[in-house]
Coordinates of C-alpha atoms in Angstrom, one line a residue:
X1 CA 8.2 -10.7 -25.4
X2 CA 4.6 -11.2 -24.5
X3 CA 3.5 -10.7 -28.1
X4 CA 6.0 -13.3 -29.3
X5 CA 4.9 -15.7 -26.6
X6 CA 1.3 -15.4 -27.7
X7 CA 2.2 -16.0 -31.3
X8 CA 4.2 -19.1 -30.3
X9 CA 1.2 -20.4 -28.3
X10 CA -1.1 -19.8 -31.3
X11 CA 1.3 -21.7 -33.7
X12 CA 1.5 -24.7 -31.4
X13 CA -2.3 -24.8 -31.0
X14 CA -2.9 -24.5 -34.8
X15 CA -0.4 -27.4 -35.4
X16 CA -2.1 -29.5 -32.7
X17 CA -5.5 -29.0 -34.3
X18 CA -4.2 -29.8 -37.7
X19 CA -5.5 -26.6 -39.4
X20 CA -4.9 -25.9 -43.0
X21 CA -2.8 -23.0 -44.2
X22 CA -5.8 -20.8 -45.1
X23 CA -7.2 -21.1 -41.6
X24 CA -3.8 -20.5 -40.1
X25 CA -3.4 -17.3 -42.1
X26 CA -6.9 -16.2 -41.0
X27 CA -6.1 -16.8 -37.3
X28 CA -2.7 -15.1 -37.5
X29 CA -4.3 -12.0 -39.0
X30 CA -7.0 -12.1 -36.3
X31 CA -4.4 -12.2 -33.5
X32 CA -2.5 -9.3 -35.1
X33 CA -5.7 -7.2 -35.1
X34 CA -6.2 -8.1 -31.4
X35 CA -2.6 -7.1 -30.7
X36 CA -3.1 -3.7 -32.4
X37 CA -6.4 -3.2 -30.5
X38 CA -4.6 -3.9 -27.2
X39 CA -1.7 -1.6 -28.0
X40 CA -4.1 1.3 -28.8
X41 CA -5.9 0.7 -25.5
X42 CA -2.6 0.8 -23.6
X43 CA -1.7 4.1 -25.3
X44 CA -5.0 5.7 -24.5
X45 CA -4.6 8.8 -22.3
X46 CA -6.5 8.3 -19.1
X47 CA -8.3 11.2 -17.4
X48 CA -10.6 11.6 -14.5
X49 CA -13.5 11.4 -17.0
X50 CA -12.8 7.6 -17.0
X51 CA -14.0 7.5 -13.3
X52 CA -17.2 8.2 -11.4
X53 CA -16.3 10.1 -8.2
X54 CA -18.1 8.5 -5.2
X55 CA -16.9 9.7 -1.8
X56 CA -13.8 11.0 0.0
X57 CA -12.2 8.4 2.3
X58 CA -9.0 10.2 3.2
X59 CA -7.3 13.6 3.3
X60 CA -3.8 14.7 3.5
X61 CA -1.7 17.9 3.4
X62 CA -1.3 17.7 -0.4
X63 CA -4.6 16.2 -1.6
X64 CA -7.3 13.6 -1.0
X65 CA -8.2 9.9 -1.5
X66 CA -11.5 9.3 -3.1
X67 CA -13.5 6.1 -3.8
X68 CA -14.2 6.0 -7.6
X69 CA -15.8 3.6 -10.1
X70 CA -14.3 3.0 -13.4
X71 CA -16.9 3.8 -16.1
X72 CA -16.1 1.1 -18.6
X73 CA -15.6 -1.9 -16.2
X74 CA -17.6 -0.8 -13.1
X75 CA -14.6 -1.7 -10.9
X76 CA -14.2 0.3 -7.6
X77 CA -10.8 1.8 -6.7
X78 CA -9.2 4.3 -4.3
X79 CA -7.9 7.3 -6.3
X80 CA -5.2 9.4 -4.6
X81 CA -5.1 12.9 -5.9
X82 CA -2.0 15.2 -5.3
X83 CA -1.7 18.8 -6.3
X84 CA 1.3 19.3 -8.7
X85 CA 2.0 22.9 -7.6
X86 CA 2.1 21.9 -3.9
X87 CA 4.4 19.0 -4.7
X88 CA 6.8 21.3 -6.5
X89 CA 6.7 24.1 -3.9
X90 CA 7.2 21.6 -1.0
X91 CA 10.1 19.8 -2.8
X92 CA 8.0 16.5 -2.9
X93 CA 8.6 15.7 -6.5
X94 CA 11.2 12.9 -5.8
X95 CA 9.0 11.4 -3.1
X96 CA 5.9 11.4 -5.4
X97 CA 7.9 9.6 -8.1
X98 CA 9.3 7.2 -5.6
X99 CA 5.8 6.2 -4.5
X100 CA 4.7 5.6 -8.0
X101 CA 7.9 3.6 -8.9
X102 CA 7.7 1.4 -5.8
X103 CA 4.0 0.4 -6.5
X104 CA 4.6 0.0 -10.2
X105 CA 7.6 -2.2 -9.8
X106 CA 6.5 -4.3 -6.8
X107 CA 6.4 -8.0 -7.9
X108 CA 3.9 -10.6 -6.7
X109 CA 5.8 -11.4 -3.5
X110 CA 5.7 -7.7 -2.5
X111 CA 2.3 -6.8 -3.8
X112 CA 0.6 -8.9 -1.1
X113 CA 2.0 -6.5 1.5
X114 CA 1.8 -3.2 -0.5
X115 CA -1.4 -1.6 -1.8
X116 CA -1.7 -2.5 -5.5
X117 CA -1.4 0.3 -8.1
X118 CA -3.6 -0.1 -11.1
X119 CA -3.2 3.2 -12.9
X120 CA -1.2 6.5 -12.5
X121 CA -1.8 9.5 -14.7
X122 CA -1.8 13.3 -14.6
X123 CA -3.5 16.4 -15.9
X124 CA -2.6 20.0 -15.9
X125 CA -3.2 20.4 -12.1
X126 CA -2.9 17.1 -10.4
X127 CA -1.3 13.7 -10.2
X128 CA -3.4 10.6 -9.7
X129 CA -2.7 7.1 -8.3
X130 CA -5.6 4.7 -8.8
X131 CA -5.1 1.8 -6.3
X132 CA -7.0 -1.1 -5.0
X133 CA -9.5 -0.3 -2.3
X134 CA -9.2 -2.1 1.0
X135 CA -12.5 -1.9 2.9
X136 CA -11.1 -2.9 6.4
X137 CA -10.1 0.6 7.3
X138 CA -6.7 1.1 9.0
X139 CA -4.9 0.3 12.2
X140 CA -5.6 3.7 13.6
X141 CA -9.4 3.2 13.2
X142 CA -9.0 -0.2 14.9
X143 CA -7.1 1.4 17.8
X144 CA -9.8 4.1 18.1
X145 CA -12.4 1.4 18.4
X146 CA -10.5 -1.0 20.7
X147 CA -8.3 1.4 22.6
X148 CA -5.8 -1.3 23.5
X149 CA -5.1 -4.5 21.6
X150 CA -4.3 -7.8 23.2
X151 CA -0.7 -9.1 23.2
X152 CA -1.8 -11.9 20.8
X153 CA -3.5 -9.5 18.4
X154 CA -0.5 -7.2 18.5
X155 CA 1.9 -10.1 17.8
X156 CA -0.1 -10.9 14.6
X157 CA 0.0 -7.3 13.3
X158 CA 3.6 -7.0 14.3
X159 CA 4.5 -10.0 12.2
X160 CA 2.6 -8.8 9.1
X161 CA 4.0 -5.3 9.5
X162 CA 7.5 -6.8 9.6
X163 CA 6.8 -8.5 6.2
X164 CA 5.3 -5.3 4.8
X165 CA 8.4 -3.2 5.9
X166 CA 10.7 -6.0 4.5
X167 CA 8.9 -5.7 1.1
X168 CA 9.7 -2.0 0.9
X169 CA 13.3 -2.5 2.0
X170 CA 13.7 -5.3 -0.6
X171 CA 12.9 -2.8 -3.3
X172 CA 15.7 -0.5 -2.0
X173 CA 13.6 2.1 -0.2
X174 CA 13.1 3.4 3.3
X175 CA 9.4 4.1 4.1
X176 CA 10.1 6.9 6.7
X177 CA 6.4 7.5 7.5
X178 CA 5.2 4.4 9.3
X179 CA 2.2 5.1 11.5
X180 CA -1.1 3.3 12.3
X181 CA -2.9 5.4 9.6
X182 CA -0.6 3.9 6.9
X183 CA -1.3 0.2 7.8
X184 CA -4.5 -0.6 6.0
X185 CA -6.7 -3.7 6.6
X186 CA -8.2 -5.8 3.8
X187 CA -11.6 -7.4 4.0
X188 CA -10.1 -10.4 5.9
X189 CA -8.3 -8.1 8.4
X190 CA -4.8 -8.6 7.0
X191 CA -2.4 -5.7 6.7
X192 CA -1.1 -3.8 3.7
X193 CA 1.2 -0.9 3.7
X194 CA 0.2 2.4 2.0
X195 CA 1.2 6.0 1.7
X196 CA 4.7 5.6 0.3
X197 CA 5.0 9.3 -0.5
X198 CA 8.0 9.9 1.9
X199 CA 9.9 6.9 0.7
X200 CA 13.6 7.4 0.1
X201 CA 15.8 5.4 -2.2
X202 CA 18.7 3.8 -0.3
X203 CA 22.0 4.8 -1.7
X204 CA 25.4 3.7 -0.5
X205 CA 25.1 4.6 3.2
X206 CA 27.2 3.9 6.2
X207 CA 26.0 1.2 8.7
X208 CA 23.5 2.6 11.2
X209 CA 25.9 2.0 14.0
X210 CA 28.5 4.3 12.4
X211 CA 26.2 7.2 11.6
X212 CA 26.9 10.5 13.3
X213 CA 24.9 13.6 13.9
X214 CA 25.9 16.8 12.2
X215 CA 28.0 17.7 15.2
X216 CA 29.8 14.4 15.4
X217 CA 27.8 12.8 18.2
X218 CA 25.4 10.0 18.3
X219 CA 21.7 10.5 18.7
X220 CA 20.5 10.3 22.3
X221 CA 22.7 9.9 25.3
X222 CA 24.1 6.4 26.0
X223 CA 23.8 5.9 29.7
X224 CA 23.0 2.2 29.7
X225 CA 24.6 -0.8 28.0
X226 CA 22.5 -2.6 25.5
X227 CA 19.1 -1.7 24.2
X228 CA 15.9 -0.5 25.8
X229 CA 14.8 1.8 28.5
X230 CA 13.0 1.3 31.8
X231 CA 10.2 -1.2 32.1
X232 CA 7.7 -0.6 34.7
X233 CA 9.3 2.4 36.3
X234 CA 7.0 4.4 38.6
X235 CA 6.5 7.0 35.9
X236 CA 3.8 9.5 36.9
X237 CA 4.2 11.2 33.6
X238 CA 3.3 8.0 31.7
X239 CA 0.2 7.6 33.8
X240 CA -0.8 11.2 33.0
X241 CA -0.3 10.6 29.3
X242 CA -2.4 7.5 29.3
X243 CA -5.2 9.3 31.1
X244 CA -5.2 12.4 28.8
X245 CA -4.3 10.9 25.5
X246 CA -7.1 11.0 22.9
X247 CA -6.5 9.7 19.3
X248 CA -7.4 12.4 16.9
X249 CA -6.8 12.4 13.1
X250 CA -6.9 16.2 12.7
X251 CA -3.2 16.5 13.3
X252 CA -2.5 13.7 10.8
X253 CA -4.5 15.6 8.2
X254 CA -2.6 18.8 8.8
X255 CA 0.5 20.1 7.0
X256 CA 2.6 19.7 10.1
X257 CA 1.6 16.1 10.8
X258 CA 2.5 14.1 13.9
X259 CA 6.1 13.3 14.8
X260 CA 5.2 10.5 17.3
X261 CA 6.6 7.7 15.2
X262 CA 9.8 9.3 13.8
X263 CA 13.1 7.9 14.8
X264 CA 15.5 10.2 16.7
X265 CA 18.3 9.9 14.1
X266 CA 15.8 11.3 11.5
X267 CA 14.8 14.3 13.7
X268 CA 18.4 15.1 14.6
X269 CA 19.3 15.2 10.9
X270 CA 22.0 12.7 11.3
X271 CA 22.6 10.0 8.8
X272 CA 20.0 7.2 9.0
X273 CA 19.2 4.0 7.3
X274 CA 16.5 1.4 7.1
X275 CA 16.6 1.1 10.9
X276 CA 14.4 4.1 11.3
X277 CA 11.4 2.1 10.0
X278 CA 12.0 -0.5 12.7
X279 CA 12.0 2.3 15.4
X280 CA 8.6 3.4 14.0
X281 CA 7.3 -0.1 14.2
X282 CA 8.3 -0.3 17.9
X283 CA 6.4 2.9 18.6
X284 CA 3.3 1.6 16.9
X285 CA 3.5 -1.7 18.9
X286 CA 3.9 0.3 22.1
X287 CA 0.7 2.2 21.3
X288 CA -1.2 -1.0 20.5
X289 CA -0.2 -2.5 23.8
X290 CA -0.4 0.5 26.1
X291 CA -3.1 2.7 24.5
X292 CA -0.9 5.8 23.7
X293 CA 2.4 6.4 21.9
X294 CA 5.4 6.5 24.2
X295 CA 6.5 10.1 23.4
X296 CA 3.1 11.7 23.3
X297 CA 3.1 15.4 24.4
X298 CA 0.8 18.4 24.2
X299 CA 2.7 19.9 21.3
X300 CA 4.7 18.4 18.4
X301 CA 7.8 20.2 19.5
X302 CA 7.6 18.6 23.0
X303 CA 7.1 15.2 21.3
X304 CA 10.3 15.8 19.3
X305 CA 12.2 16.7 22.4
X306 CA 11.1 13.5 24.1
X307 CA 12.1 11.4 21.1
X308 CA 15.6 13.0 20.9
X309 CA 16.0 12.3 24.7
X310 CA 14.2 9.0 24.5
X311 CA 16.2 7.3 27.3
X312 CA 14.8 9.7 29.8
X313 CA 11.3 9.7 28.5
X314 CA 10.6 6.1 27.4
X315 CA 9.0 3.9 30.1
X316 CA 6.5 1.1 30.0
X317 CA 3.6 1.8 32.4
X318 CA 3.8 -0.6 35.3
X319 CA 0.3 -1.9 34.6
X320 CA 1.4 -2.9 31.1
X321 CA 4.5 -4.7 32.3
X322 CA 2.4 -6.7 34.7
X323 CA 0.0 -7.7 31.9
X324 CA 2.5 -8.4 29.1
X325 CA 5.1 -11.2 28.7
X326 CA 8.7 -10.3 29.3
X327 CA 9.5 -11.4 25.7
X328 CA 6.9 -8.8 24.4
X329 CA 8.4 -5.9 26.5
X330 CA 11.9 -6.8 25.5
X331 CA 10.9 -7.0 21.8
X332 CA 9.5 -3.5 21.8
X333 CA 12.5 -2.2 23.8
X334 CA 14.9 -3.6 21.2
X335 CA 13.1 -1.6 18.5
X336 CA 12.9 1.7 20.4
X337 CA 16.6 2.1 21.0
X338 CA 19.9 3.3 19.4
X339 CA 20.4 2.3 15.8
X340 CA 23.4 0.1 16.5
X341 CA 21.4 -1.9 19.1
X342 CA 18.2 -2.0 17.2
X343 CA 16.6 -5.2 15.8
X344 CA 16.8 -5.2 12.0
X345 CA 20.5 -4.3 11.7
X346 CA 20.9 -7.4 9.6
X347 CA 17.5 -7.2 7.9
X348 CA 14.1 -8.6 8.9
X349 CA 15.5 -12.0 9.6
X350 CA 16.8 -10.6 12.9
X351 CA 13.3 -9.6 13.9
X352 CA 11.6 -12.8 12.7
X353 CA 14.0 -14.9 14.9
X354 CA 13.0 -13.2 18.1
X355 CA 11.4 -15.4 20.8
X356 CA 8.2 -13.2 20.9
X357 CA 7.5 -14.1 17.3
X358 CA 8.5 -17.8 17.5
X359 CA 4.9 -18.9 17.2
X360 CA 4.4 -17.1 13.9
X361 CA 4.4 -19.0 10.6
X362 CA 5.6 -16.2 8.4
X363 CA 5.2 -18.2 5.2
X364 CA 1.5 -18.9 5.9
X365 CA 0.5 -15.9 8.0
X366 CA -1.5 -14.4 5.1
X367 CA -3.7 -17.6 5.2
X368 CA -4.3 -17.4 8.9
X369 CA -7.4 -15.8 10.5
X370 CA -6.8 -12.2 11.6
X371 CA -7.6 -11.2 15.2
X372 CA -10.2 -8.6 14.0
X373 CA -12.1 -9.4 10.8
X374 CA -14.3 -6.7 9.4
X375 CA -18.0 -7.6 9.2
X376 CA -20.0 -7.1 6.0
X377 CA -23.4 -8.3 4.8
X378 CA -21.8 -10.6 2.2
X379 CA -18.4 -11.7 0.9
X380 CA -16.6 -8.6 -0.4
X381 CA -16.1 -10.3 -3.9
X382 CA -19.9 -10.5 -4.1
X383 CA -20.3 -6.9 -3.0
X384 CA -17.8 -5.7 -5.6
X385 CA -19.5 -7.7 -8.3
X386 CA -22.8 -6.1 -7.3
X387 CA -21.2 -2.6 -7.4
X388 CA -20.1 -3.3 -11.0
X389 CA -23.7 -4.2 -12.0
X390 CA -25.6 -1.5 -10.2
X391 CA -25.9 2.1 -11.6
X392 CA -23.9 4.4 -9.4
X393 CA -27.0 6.6 -8.8
X394 CA -29.2 3.7 -7.6
X395 CA -30.3 3.2 -4.0
X396 CA -28.7 -0.3 -3.9
X397 CA -25.3 1.0 -5.1
X398 CA -25.2 3.8 -2.5
X399 CA -26.2 1.4 0.3
X400 CA -23.3 -0.8 -0.6
X401 CA -20.9 2.1 -0.8
X402 CA -21.9 3.2 2.7
X403 CA -21.3 -0.3 3.9
X404 CA -17.8 -0.8 2.5
X405 CA -16.7 2.7 3.7
X406 CA -18.2 2.3 7.2
X407 CA -14.7 1.8 8.7
X408 CA -13.4 5.1 7.3
X409 CA -13.8 8.6 8.6
X410 CA -16.6 10.7 7.2
X411 CA -15.6 13.6 5.1
X412 CA -17.8 16.3 3.5
X413 CA -17.7 16.1 -0.3
X414 CA -15.7 18.8 -2.0
X415 CA -14.3 19.6 -5.5
X416 CA -11.2 17.9 -6.8
X417 CA -8.2 19.8 -5.5
X418 CA -6.0 21.8 -7.8
X419 CA -8.4 22.5 -10.7
X420 CA -10.0 25.9 -11.1
X421 CA -13.5 26.0 -9.6
X422 CA -13.1 22.3 -8.8
X423 CA -13.4 21.3 -12.5
X424 CA -13.2 17.6 -12.9
X425 CA -12.3 15.8 -16.1
X426 CA -10.2 16.3 -19.1
X427 CA -8.1 19.5 -18.9
X428 CA -6.5 21.4 -21.6
X429 CA -2.8 20.8 -22.3
X430 CA -2.4 24.3 -23.6
X431 CA -0.2 26.5 -21.5
X432 CA 1.5 23.7 -19.6
X433 CA 3.9 25.0 -17.0
X434 CA 7.4 23.9 -16.4
X435 CA 6.4 21.8 -13.4
X436 CA 4.8 19.2 -15.9
X437 CA 8.3 18.3 -17.1
X438 CA 9.2 17.1 -13.6
X439 CA 6.6 14.4 -13.9
X440 CA 7.5 12.9 -17.3
X441 CA 7.0 9.2 -17.4
X442 CA 4.5 9.2 -14.5
X443 CA 1.7 7.4 -16.4
X444 CA 1.3 3.7 -15.7
X445 CA -1.2 0.9 -16.4
X446 CA -0.9 -2.3 -14.5
X447 CA -0.4 -5.2 -16.9
X448 CA -3.5 -7.4 -17.0
X449 CA -3.0 -11.0 -15.7
X450 CA -3.5 -13.8 -18.3
X451 CA -3.0 -11.5 -21.2
X452 CA -1.8 -14.4 -23.3
X453 CA -4.9 -16.4 -22.4
X454 CA -7.3 -13.5 -23.2
X455 CA -5.8 -12.7 -26.6
X456 CA -5.2 -16.2 -27.9
X457 CA -8.5 -17.6 -26.6
X458 CA -10.3 -14.8 -28.5
X459 CA -8.6 -16.0 -31.7
X460 CA -8.7 -19.8 -31.4
X461 CA -11.6 -21.9 -30.1
X462 CA -11.5 -22.0 -26.3
X463 CA -10.3 -25.4 -25.4
X464 CA -8.8 -26.4 -22.1
X465 CA -5.4 -27.2 -23.6
X466 CA -5.2 -23.7 -25.2
X467 CA -6.0 -22.0 -21.9
X468 CA -3.3 -24.1 -20.1
X469 CA -0.7 -23.4 -22.7
X470 CA -1.5 -19.7 -22.8
X471 CA -1.5 -19.1 -19.0
X472 CA 1.5 -21.3 -18.1
X473 CA 3.6 -21.1 -21.3
X474 CA 4.2 -24.8 -21.0
X475 CA 5.3 -26.8 -24.0
X476 CA 2.5 -28.9 -25.5
X477 CA 3.1 -32.4 -26.5
X478 CA 1.4 -32.4 -29.9
X479 CA 1.5 -36.1 -30.3
X480 CA -0.2 -36.7 -27.0
X481 CA -2.8 -34.0 -27.4
X482 CA -6.1 -34.8 -29.1
X483 CA -9.0 -32.4 -29.6
X484 CA -11.7 -33.0 -27.0
X485 CA -15.0 -34.4 -28.2
X486 CA -16.8 -31.2 -27.3
X487 CA -15.7 -27.6 -26.8
X488 CA -14.9 -26.7 -23.1
X489 CA -15.2 -23.3 -21.6
X490 CA -12.0 -21.7 -20.3
X491 CA -11.8 -21.1 -16.5
X492 CA -12.9 -17.5 -15.5
X493 CA -10.0 -15.0 -15.8

């Protein structure tokens, strides 16, 4: 379709310029050669040899996230590496494929809330996702710095998180692993959702209010009518948790992970739907407002018990209730409650309509100034341009890398996981194991924007009307179009 569109644009432009048949044949042949060159480039097998490894910016139970520089363009990305063998042994193959599929199929309206995927590929040992790098860190890092966020700041992040969760749901998936670590901040302080490795495709499921546990009962114990638990109860345990809670990423990096943000219907192995993501959002907001997650305990098992019996364990500290608006407290309570009472039963519209979010312009929130804007020495676009120009071994390059990763945890450098002796680069396809067949079709290259403009303008003289036609696909009025008196440069792509 794109190829035919480019040919149509070329034909219209040649007609407008009044070219003779000999020149037309020459330009058609040139466009065909460019198309073949582009097709070969798309088929090229990508490997880790195409990237310069810079530094590790994240670690997980099954791999790592490393900042890399693409050798041919100089562009900087975040490359997530996952060990194939671990994915197969832990039955994570479907989740890994879901993450790749969500990011690959996200349209423009969703990509502003999800981390953009540029490439995915594999070798004998590992899977790789090459994604955009967001230098603002994540919400966990912000909470570790600020301890508690203001109600106004929390409202902003709540609104953006609602839109990010809605983006995942609109693609037919449940995230299932929402936590502050998975809410990244871009250079302007706006949220994007990442780590979709536990996403589950939504099949035909019963309504959340009709879901039952394996033993036929509902999750939790319904002792109150409506949603929510106590607000401002004299809870000595809550005060103790607030005093002793210390944020620590070590558990998040472990194989076990932290269950703090998991909905009770997920833990109890009852049926669950998209509502489990709204529960997780409520827990995150509670932590932003109070300084600790509501079900924090000394061990993960104790945390799970508290979540299952959330009506007994959930309580807003009195100090928080005195400081926060009633609308804010009620909003969080209506997220941390039984599925049938939970906001979001009818989609994100339920949540957007709540009084606490009435001041939010959801259509323009991405244009608003964020409560916490990361500070850098220059505009990030300028920094990324400099990174493309500098040699990766230069002092200037390393100084900029240190600056744009300053909001991430420090990790010691280590070999790429999975490969024998940490070997990096092209690996032999000889002796492939059966596990490779499980990842057929994993390779992906993000389509380049303005492909029509780039190819056609390389064939025909770059006039403003050619660029407009190529990028918009609009029909050109040949009679009204006249060649400009002097060639004009196309706008930068």
